[in-house]
Amino acid sequence: MMTKRELFNAKNCGNKMEAGMEIEVKSVGSFEDKDKDGNVVTASALVATDGKVYTAISATIADSLALLDEIISEEGAVTVKVIESTSQAGRTFKQLEII
């Protein structure tokens, strides 16, 4: 999991996860945030091996963080690709793929 310093940086100056990005992730975490409508959501954060922190508000990513953290604990840093998909209702959402 993320250190307090990494979590601070995620909350204050995290880089937005964009579709197609490949990030070599060394730790993960989450924090409470608000979406564009002011609703409370869970923001996910990935810390890259170069120290940069990436964030996204995506329930799909948030739901997978615990498993990703376990994989990192077992294997060390892993590279993920940010995938953007569209639901049947027409909403876009982000997912992570370990590559």
XYZ file of C-alpha atoms in Angstrom:
99
model
C 0.000 0.000 0.000
C 0.955 3.618 -0.416
C 2.955 5.595 2.116
C 1.385 8.660 3.754
C 3.588 10.887 1.573
C 2.419 9.120 -1.606
C -1.217 9.389 -0.499
C -0.739 13.107 0.194
C 0.660 13.608 -3.314
C -2.188 11.564 -4.824
C -4.776 13.791 -3.151
C -3.037 17.043 -4.014
C -1.179 16.626 -7.290
C -1.894 13.206 -8.775
C -1.700 12.834 -12.546
C -4.909 11.811 -14.303
C -4.924 8.249 -15.687
C -5.509 8.412 -19.439
C -6.546 5.645 -21.838
C -3.552 3.877 -23.351
C -1.101 4.826 -20.594
C 1.281 2.115 -19.440
C 2.412 2.518 -15.839
C 4.936 0.383 -13.958
C 3.197 0.280 -10.571
C 4.991 -0.253 -7.261
C 2.128 0.513 -4.857
C -1.576 1.371 -4.801
C -4.035 3.143 -2.565
C -7.356 4.926 -2.465
C -8.964 7.954 -0.879
C -12.354 9.643 -0.691
C -13.000 12.316 -3.310
C -15.939 13.984 -5.068
C -17.022 13.573 -8.681
C -18.014 16.432 -11.008
C -21.523 16.429 -9.499
C -20.263 16.642 -5.914
C -21.012 12.999 -5.056
C -18.600 11.220 -2.731
C -16.592 8.573 -4.604
C -13.510 6.444 -4.100
C -10.471 7.674 -6.001
C -7.819 5.109 -6.870
C -4.118 5.934 -6.929
C -1.180 4.134 -8.502
C 2.422 4.944 -7.608
C 4.808 4.359 -10.498
C 8.356 3.129 -10.030
C 9.559 6.592 -11.137
C 7.680 8.142 -8.168
C 4.846 9.729 -10.154
C 1.341 9.214 -8.791
C -1.660 8.579 -11.061
C -5.305 8.820 -10.022
C -8.724 7.925 -11.401
C -12.305 7.932 -10.213
C -13.442 4.536 -11.457
C -15.418 1.965 -9.507
C -13.921 -0.764 -11.705
C -10.375 0.236 -10.816
C -11.268 0.765 -7.139
C -12.731 -2.745 -6.964
C -9.488 -4.258 -8.290
C -6.967 -2.420 -6.094
C -6.836 -5.006 -3.298
C -6.011 -7.782 -5.771
C -3.452 -5.589 -7.570
C -1.831 -4.849 -4.200
C -1.583 -8.605 -3.498
C -0.005 -9.218 -6.915
C 2.551 -6.441 -6.305
C 3.333 -7.937 -2.868
C 3.966 -11.338 -4.474
C 5.692 -10.320 -7.721
C 7.071 -6.833 -7.191
C 6.233 -3.932 -9.508
C 3.908 -4.729 -12.417
C 3.097 -2.821 -15.579
C -0.539 -1.975 -16.193
C -2.266 -0.459 -19.190
C -5.207 1.921 -18.691
C -8.142 0.774 -20.813
C -11.200 2.925 -21.485
C -14.440 1.132 -22.353
C -18.041 2.149 -22.959
C -20.980 0.554 -21.151
C -24.186 -0.454 -22.908
C -25.727 2.692 -21.420
C -23.098 4.799 -23.197
C -20.996 5.729 -20.151
C -17.221 5.509 -20.388
C -15.209 3.855 -17.636
C -11.593 2.930 -17.003
C -10.083 -0.490 -16.324
C -6.538 -1.754 -15.741
C -4.876 -4.601 -17.609
C -1.659 -6.152 -16.336
C 0.667 -6.500 -19.309
